[in-house]
């Protein structure tokens, strides 16, 4: 057991180099062989969605299976993963794989959690607990959509990992974060050139649950989408904005729009979630990198 103080453990730790392109996938859906394919294709970071538990073994297993790629959580839910436990897991992983792990945390959404109360205050308290546990600001990012949490991301972490956004949101987020913070938006994509077919794949996972969750709905309204466009499964304009489709070049072009808008890193979330993503991962990486 280490005897280092939190101050000793947090000193001189820079933020991992995420590269410009990563992938986002549920933490249970990345077996070792897929992780190695992602790494060999040139991606810089694997983001683990689906609220990984506090033990962070899913991140550790991917790090064990790869050589240099960064693994990040996208995100650990503050209501289901206690900060002291997460801090201990962070230090275990950092000791084993120094410089290759980034802790993404977030408050989720009120519809999913009975304990969900005053999420901003809860995030602040959670960050305080991570400070006490020796997790440095340079090794954590926040799930952030609205201006208040984006500002908190700038003040108390290495940056922000927005989910279900557009390049227009990325530009606004960069203004709030300032020039030097990580801004790593997630963007969904379907490797399908037929627009109707692509929407048939992309609409269900956007509509259920996100178009029924207040924090995402409010963010889309801030971006100029009407209640009518958000309702009834989402208009074609909204779905096309949130889910890139086409060939690999078209998807890469859409992802680059986030970089042009101020992102430091963009994360590809391939749909359908239960499909084999190996083809889209290889083809988009070849077109993008």
XYZ file of N, CA and C in Angstrom, residues 84-269:
558
model
N -14.189 8.278 -3.378
C -12.990 7.634 -2.792
C -12.624 6.327 -3.500
N -13.638 5.558 -3.891
C -13.371 4.302 -4.602
C -12.774 4.577 -5.982
N -13.311 5.577 -6.659
C -12.786 5.939 -7.975
C -11.350 6.434 -7.855
N -11.077 7.213 -6.818
C -9.713 7.710 -6.631
C -8.728 6.564 -6.415
N -9.118 5.581 -5.607
C -8.239 4.430 -5.405
C -8.010 3.674 -6.708
N -9.052 3.524 -7.505
C -8.912 2.840 -8.795
C -8.014 3.634 -9.726
N -8.174 4.945 -9.713
C -7.314 5.799 -10.542
C -5.843 5.566 -10.203
N -5.514 5.562 -8.941
C -4.105 5.403 -8.557
C -3.579 4.006 -8.899
N -4.426 3.000 -8.790
C -4.013 1.655 -9.193
C -3.663 1.629 -10.677
N -4.519 2.232 -11.480
C -4.292 2.236 -12.925
C -3.096 3.107 -13.285
N -2.978 4.249 -12.640
C -1.854 5.137 -12.943
C -0.517 4.475 -12.616
N -0.469 3.729 -11.545
C 0.766 3.036 -11.185
C 1.110 1.966 -12.221
N 0.098 1.287 -12.730
C 0.317 0.190 -13.675
C 0.538 0.688 -15.095
N -0.182 1.757 -15.469
C -0.110 2.286 -16.834
C 0.034 3.810 -16.779
N 1.182 4.297 -16.348
C 1.327 5.732 -16.125
C 1.073 6.557 -17.389
N 0.263 7.587 -17.206
C 0.022 8.535 -18.278
C -0.963 8.114 -19.342
N -1.677 7.001 -19.137
C -2.542 6.496 -20.198
C -4.029 6.495 -19.819
N -4.375 7.061 -18.701
C -5.777 7.033 -18.283
C -6.275 8.432 -17.967
N -7.486 8.739 -18.452
C -8.145 10.009 -18.176
C -9.511 9.708 -17.584
N -9.815 10.311 -16.448
C -11.064 10.074 -15.745
C -12.104 11.099 -16.171
N -13.127 10.638 -16.885
C -14.271 11.474 -17.203
C -15.389 11.196 -16.222
N -15.944 12.256 -15.631
C -17.035 12.101 -14.671
C -18.203 12.983 -15.081
N -19.389 12.633 -14.609
C -20.555 13.442 -14.910
C -21.717 13.096 -14.022
N -22.736 13.964 -14.059
C -23.900 13.803 -13.198
C -25.042 13.073 -13.864
N -24.855 12.595 -15.092
C -25.932 11.864 -15.742
C -27.133 12.751 -15.982
N -28.330 12.226 -15.743
C -29.546 13.003 -15.975
C -30.588 12.649 -14.920
N -31.464 13.580 -14.599
C -32.350 13.388 -13.451
C -33.327 12.241 -13.609
N -33.728 11.932 -14.848
C -34.708 10.875 -15.044
C -34.177 9.497 -14.668
N -32.859 9.337 -14.602
C -32.268 8.010 -14.381
C -31.896 7.737 -12.936
N -31.890 8.766 -12.101
C -31.320 8.606 -10.777
C -32.205 9.239 -9.723
N -32.700 8.449 -8.790
C -33.545 8.980 -7.729
C -32.790 9.983 -6.863
N -31.495 9.769 -6.712
C -30.707 10.636 -5.835
C -30.307 11.936 -6.515
N -30.732 12.118 -7.763
C -30.286 13.265 -8.552
C -30.857 14.558 -7.979
N -30.036 15.320 -7.262
C -30.451 16.583 -6.687
C -29.313 17.579 -6.815
N -29.625 18.775 -7.275
C -28.636 19.837 -7.404
C -27.348 19.298 -8.022
N -27.383 18.912 -9.301
C -26.217 18.255 -9.902
C -24.955 19.099 -9.887
N -25.097 20.418 -10.016
C -23.897 21.245 -9.999
C -23.194 21.138 -8.646
N -23.964 21.275 -7.584
C -23.370 21.166 -6.244
C -22.780 19.779 -6.018
N -23.468 18.756 -6.526
C -22.956 17.395 -6.363
C -21.636 17.217 -7.110
N -21.526 17.800 -8.301
C -20.268 17.737 -9.040
C -19.142 18.428 -8.277
N -19.430 19.589 -7.725
C -18.410 20.305 -6.953
C -17.951 19.456 -5.771
N -18.892 18.866 -5.050
C -18.532 18.021 -3.912
C -17.714 16.811 -4.352
N -18.078 16.246 -5.502
C -17.356 15.077 -6.015
C -15.922 15.475 -6.384
N -15.768 16.620 -7.011
C -14.428 17.098 -7.358
C -13.607 17.362 -6.101
N -14.245 17.892 -5.077
C -13.544 18.081 -3.803
C -13.043 16.741 -3.261
N -13.886 15.718 -3.366
C -13.490 14.391 -2.879
C -12.362 13.806 -3.722
N -12.396 14.046 -5.015
C -11.289 13.582 -5.858
C -9.998 14.319 -5.510
N -10.111 15.609 -5.209
C -8.930 16.334 -4.734
C -8.362 15.674 -3.485
N -9.232 15.359 -2.543
C -8.789 14.721 -1.302
C -8.167 13.357 -1.576
N -8.650 12.681 -2.613
C -8.110 11.381 -2.963
C -6.891 11.442 -3.864
N -6.437 12.651 -4.189
C -5.201 12.783 -4.956
C -5.340 12.603 -6.454
N -6.545 12.761 -6.991
C -6.722 12.694 -8.445
C -6.518 14.102 -8.998
N -5.478 14.329 -9.785
C -5.161 15.691 -10.214
C -6.147 16.229 -11.240
N -6.293 17.537 -11.271
C -7.164 18.167 -12.264
C -6.742 17.811 -13.682
N -5.459 17.624 -13.900
C -4.955 17.341 -15.243
C -5.341 15.960 -15.748
N -5.903 15.120 -14.871
C -6.262 13.761 -15.263
C -7.768 13.517 -15.204
N -8.562 14.599 -15.249
C -10.007 14.410 -15.208
C -10.689 15.449 -16.095
N -11.806 15.051 -16.675
C -12.648 15.939 -17.459
C -14.092 15.743 -17.022
N -14.939 16.715 -17.356
C -16.342 16.647 -16.978
C -17.227 16.510 -18.203
N -18.282 15.709 -18.068
C -19.357 15.741 -19.046
C -20.050 17.084 -18.888
N -20.097 17.884 -19.941
C -20.611 19.242 -19.816
C -21.350 19.639 -21.075
N -22.535 20.203 -20.894
C -23.324 20.742 -22.001
C -23.583 22.233 -21.818
N -24.145 22.608 -20.682
C -24.514 23.995 -20.447
C -23.353 24.849 -19.973
N -23.526 26.166 -20.029
C -22.428 27.087 -19.701
C -21.879 26.923 -18.290
N -22.741 26.650 -17.318
C -22.276 26.591 -15.932
C -21.319 25.429 -15.706
N -21.665 24.250 -16.222
C -20.787 23.092 -16.031
C -19.562 23.187 -16.943
N -19.700 23.800 -18.103
C -18.517 24.035 -18.938
C -17.520 24.927 -18.198
N -18.012 25.950 -17.527
C -17.112 26.819 -16.754
C -16.475 26.036 -15.612
N -17.249 25.171 -14.954
C -16.682 24.321 -13.908
C -15.603 23.408 -14.482
N -15.831 22.892 -15.682
C -14.825 22.055 -16.344
C -13.516 22.805 -16.521
N -13.621 24.070 -16.907
C -12.418 24.874 -17.097
C -11.719 25.158 -15.782
N -12.501 25.374 -14.730
C -11.931 25.771 -13.446
C -11.373 24.613 -12.631
N -11.955 23.393 -12.806
C -11.635 22.305 -11.883
C -11.154 21.028 -12.568
N -10.903 21.083 -13.870
C -10.484 19.862 -14.561
C -9.663 20.219 -15.790
N -9.295 19.184 -16.525
C -8.527 19.389 -17.755
C -9.403 19.813 -18.924
N -10.738 19.714 -18.772
C -11.601 20.123 -19.857
C -12.931 19.405 -19.853
N -13.548 19.296 -21.032
C -14.921 18.826 -21.126
C -15.068 17.756 -22.197
N -16.025 16.858 -21.932
C -16.380 15.782 -22.863
C -17.885 15.847 -23.116
N -18.326 16.726 -24.017
C -19.763 16.842 -24.306
C -20.263 15.655 -25.128
N -21.529 15.313 -24.898
C -22.160 14.174 -25.566
C -23.405 14.665 -26.288
N -23.636 14.131 -27.485
C -24.808 14.443 -28.300
C -24.836 15.937 -28.640
N -23.807 16.366 -29.318
C -23.702 17.779 -29.654
C -23.384 17.955 -31.139
N -23.250 19.205 -31.521
C -22.948 19.595 -32.895
C -21.705 20.480 -32.906
N -21.123 20.715 -34.078
C -19.998 21.655 -34.137
C -20.361 23.054 -33.639
N -21.623 23.446 -33.787
C -22.043 24.750 -33.278
C -21.903 24.800 -31.747
N -22.280 23.715 -31.086
C -22.079 23.646 -29.637
C -20.599 23.656 -29.302
N -19.804 22.972 -30.098
C -18.365 22.932 -29.858
C -17.775 24.336 -29.882
N -18.205 25.162 -30.834
C -17.699 26.534 -30.905
C -18.065 27.319 -29.649
N -19.296 27.160 -29.175
C -19.723 27.854 -27.964
C -18.964 27.340 -26.743
N -18.752 26.021 -26.687
C -18.024 25.447 -25.562
C -16.582 25.942 -25.515
N -15.967 26.060 -26.665
C -14.578 26.541 -26.689
C -14.481 27.966 -26.148
N -15.448 28.787 -26.457
C -15.442 30.151 -25.936
C -15.455 30.155 -24.410
N -16.225 29.248 -23.824
C -16.341 29.192 -22.370
C -15.101 28.562 -21.741
N -14.590 27.506 -22.363
C -13.457 26.781 -21.788
C -12.154 27.560 -21.886
N -12.041 28.431 -22.866
C -10.768 29.077 -23.121
C -9.927 28.251 -24.075
N -8.768 28.752 -24.464
C -8.016 28.141 -25.571
C -7.267 26.861 -25.247
N -7.005 26.597 -23.982
C -6.042 25.546 -23.644
C -6.641 24.267 -23.067
N -7.921 24.253 -22.786
C -8.525 23.087 -22.165
C -8.914 22.031 -23.202
N -8.948 20.775 -22.760
C -9.462 19.695 -23.605
C -10.923 19.972 -23.927
N -11.275 19.811 -25.189
C -12.676 19.816 -25.602
C -12.841 18.622 -26.534
N -13.518 17.586 -26.046
C -13.565 16.287 -26.727
C -15.005 15.843 -26.923
N -15.711 16.413 -27.902
C -17.111 16.020 -28.123
C -17.237 14.629 -28.731
N -18.342 13.981 -28.381
C -18.750 12.715 -29.000
C -19.643 13.028 -30.196
N -19.491 12.260 -31.274
C -20.396 12.423 -32.422
C -20.720 11.053 -33.007
N -22.002 10.815 -33.196
C -22.476 9.536 -33.722
C -22.342 9.497 -35.239
N -22.209 8.287 -35.783
C -22.063 8.141 -37.222
C -22.563 6.779 -37.673
N -23.108 6.761 -38.881
C -23.566 5.536 -39.531
C -22.881 5.452 -40.886
N -22.200 4.348 -41.138
C -21.532 4.157 -42.424
C -22.572 3.698 -43.444
N -23.340 4.653 -43.944
C -24.451 4.378 -44.855
C -24.723 5.637 -45.669
N -24.665 5.520 -47.003
C -24.844 6.681 -47.870
C -26.301 6.996 -48.162
N -27.184 6.036 -47.989
C -28.610 6.294 -48.175
C -29.146 7.001 -46.928
N -29.594 8.241 -47.096
C -29.989 9.052 -45.949
C -31.136 8.429 -45.166
N -32.125 7.885 -45.860
C -33.267 7.296 -45.158
C -32.838 6.082 -44.337
N -32.003 5.240 -44.921
C -31.518 4.075 -44.184
C -30.677 4.491 -42.985
N -29.862 5.521 -43.194
C -29.019 5.997 -42.100
C -29.868 6.521 -40.947
N -30.934 7.245 -41.285
C -31.817 7.768 -40.227
C -32.556 6.646 -39.515
N -32.886 5.593 -40.221
C -33.542 4.451 -39.572
C -32.638 3.828 -38.516
N -31.337 3.893 -38.755
C -30.376 3.371 -37.777
C -30.092 4.397 -36.689
N -29.959 5.655 -37.068
C -29.531 6.685 -36.139
C -30.612 7.247 -35.250
N -31.857 7.280 -35.745
C -32.922 7.923 -34.962
C -33.240 7.206 -33.649
N -33.413 5.875 -33.631
C -33.806 5.229 -32.370
C -32.869 5.491 -31.194
N -31.547 5.344 -31.338
C -30.700 5.587 -30.165
C -30.593 7.056 -29.769
N -30.927 7.964 -30.694
C -30.978 9.372 -30.322
C -32.283 9.671 -29.591
N -33.384 9.181 -30.154
C -34.692 9.445 -29.565
C -34.835 8.815 -28.185
N -34.365 7.612 -28.045
C -34.528 6.878 -26.796
C -33.168 6.535 -26.199
N -32.719 7.296 -25.207
C -33.551 8.154 -24.354
C -33.404 9.654 -24.567
N -32.420 10.106 -25.356
C -31.912 11.472 -25.207
C -32.921 12.572 -25.528
N -33.826 12.331 -26.471
C -34.802 13.369 -26.794
C -35.928 13.439 -25.776
N -35.818 12.649 -24.706
C -36.779 12.683 -23.611
C -36.105 13.051 -22.286
N -34.867 13.502 -22.349
C -34.111 13.851 -21.146
C -33.889 15.358 -21.114
N -34.209 15.963 -19.984
C -34.307 17.418 -19.934
C -32.980 18.107 -20.225
N -31.863 17.553 -19.772
C -30.603 18.262 -19.999
C -30.223 18.264 -21.479
N -30.477 17.165 -22.181
C -30.187 17.131 -23.614
C -31.189 17.971 -24.403
N -32.443 17.882 -24.034
C -33.464 18.682 -24.725
C -33.160 20.167 -24.565
N -32.832 20.587 -23.363
C -32.525 21.998 -23.147
C -31.314 22.436 -23.954
N -30.322 21.572 -24.057
C -29.138 21.923 -24.834
C -29.479 22.072 -26.313
N -30.303 21.177 -26.838
C -30.694 21.281 -28.244
C -31.518 22.537 -28.489
N -32.352 22.903 -27.528
C -33.114 24.157 -27.669
C -32.179 25.355 -27.677
N -31.144 25.319 -26.831
C -30.155 26.410 -26.842
C -29.470 26.518 -28.193
N -29.337 25.383 -28.882
C -28.694 25.379 -30.199
C -29.655 25.772 -31.318
N -30.910 26.047 -30.983
C -31.846 26.563 -31.976
C -32.851 25.586 -32.518
N -32.922 24.379 -31.954
C -33.903 23.399 -32.414
C -35.204 23.593 -31.653
N -36.300 23.576 -32.371
C -37.605 23.816 -31.767
C -38.117 22.562 -31.072
N -39.139 22.762 -30.229
C -39.763 21.621 -29.556
C -40.344 20.656 -30.573
N -40.854 21.186 -31.686
C -41.418 20.326 -32.724
C -40.341 19.480 -33.382
N -39.155 20.045 -33.579
C -38.060 19.282 -34.181
C -37.536 18.209 -33.233
N -37.581 18.485 -31.948
C -37.077 17.530 -30.965
C -38.100 16.439 -30.691
N -39.384 16.774 -30.745
C -40.436 15.810 -30.460
C -40.646 14.808 -31.571
N -41.400 13.764 -31.260
C -41.802 12.760 -32.239
C -40.607 12.109 -32.929
N -39.585 11.794 -32.153
C -38.439 11.077 -32.695
C -37.365 11.925 -33.318
N -37.569 13.219 -33.389
C -36.554 14.102 -33.961
C -36.742 14.308 -35.442
N -36.673 15.556 -35.873
C -36.789 15.861 -37.301
C -35.580 15.325 -38.058
N -35.736 15.212 -39.382
C -34.592 14.791 -40.193
C -33.420 15.752 -40.019
N -33.703 17.035 -39.932
C -32.624 18.018 -39.765
C -31.865 17.785 -38.468
N -32.604 17.490 -37.397
C -31.949 17.248 -36.114
C -31.142 15.957 -36.141
N -31.732 14.888 -36.647
C -31.020 13.602 -36.686
C -29.770 13.716 -37.548
N -29.877 14.395 -38.677
C -28.703 14.550 -39.539
C -27.615 15.378 -38.863
N -28.007 16.323 -38.007
C -27.020 17.128 -37.297
C -26.289 16.322 -36.235
N -27.005 15.382 -35.627
C -26.434 14.621 -34.511
C -25.787 13.311 -34.932
N -26.167 12.788 -36.092
C -25.654 11.502 -36.571
C -25.107 11.695 -37.979
N -23.803 11.672 -38.106
C -23.199 11.769 -39.431
C -23.489 10.503 -40.224
N -23.656 10.645 -41.531
C -23.823 9.451 -42.359
C -23.159 9.686 -43.711
N -22.994 8.599 -44.433
C -22.319 8.642 -45.718
C -21.164 7.670 -45.729
N -20.247 7.885 -46.681
C -19.054 7.049 -46.712
C -18.056 7.570 -45.692
N -16.916 6.921 -45.627
C -15.932 7.292 -44.604
C -15.439 8.721 -44.781
N -15.298 9.175 -46.013
C -14.852 10.550 -46.240
C -15.873 11.548 -45.719
N -17.171 11.273 -45.945
C -18.213 12.182 -45.477
C -18.231 12.230 -43.948
N -18.087 11.083 -43.318
C -18.075 11.050 -41.849
C -16.842 11.777 -41.315
N -15.687 11.549 -41.931
C -14.476 12.234 -41.493
C -14.614 13.746 -41.635
N -15.252 14.181 -42.711
C -15.475 15.616 -42.902
C -16.330 16.188 -41.790
N -17.388 15.472 -41.411
C -18.244 15.935 -40.330
C -17.478 15.983 -39.010
N -16.681 14.994 -38.727
C -15.909 14.985 -37.498
C -14.905 16.144 -37.465
N -14.298 16.436 -38.609
C -13.337 17.537 -38.662
C -13.996 18.876 -38.386
N -15.284 18.987 -38.641
C -15.974 20.242 -38.362
C -15.914 20.582 -36.874
N -15.885 19.571 -36.029
C -15.707 19.839 -34.599
C -14.322 20.420 -34.335
N -13.294 19.878 -34.977
C -11.952 20.429 -34.801
C -11.887 21.856 -35.317
N -12.510 22.105 -36.461
C -12.524 23.458 -37.013
C -13.240 24.434 -36.080
N -14.221 23.915 -35.324
C -14.994 24.759 -34.408
C -14.304 24.962 -33.067
N -13.207 24.261 -32.837
C -12.467 24.473 -31.601
C -12.203 23.252 -30.759
N -12.697 22.077 -31.160
C -12.397 20.864 -30.405
C -10.912 20.536 -30.494
N -10.380 19.979 -29.439
C -9.007 19.479 -29.463
C -8.962 18.007 -29.846
N -10.108 17.352 -29.769
C -10.211 15.910 -29.991
C -11.685 15.633 -30.267
N -11.972 14.716 -31.179
C -13.359 14.352 -31.457
C -13.483 12.839 -31.377
N -14.649 12.400 -30.907
C -14.835 10.990 -30.591
C -15.922 10.382 -31.464
N -15.577 9.385 -32.240
C -16.506 8.686 -33.127
C -17.305 7.652 -32.350
N -18.625 7.762 -32.424
C -19.534 6.785 -31.816
C -20.298 6.122 -32.952
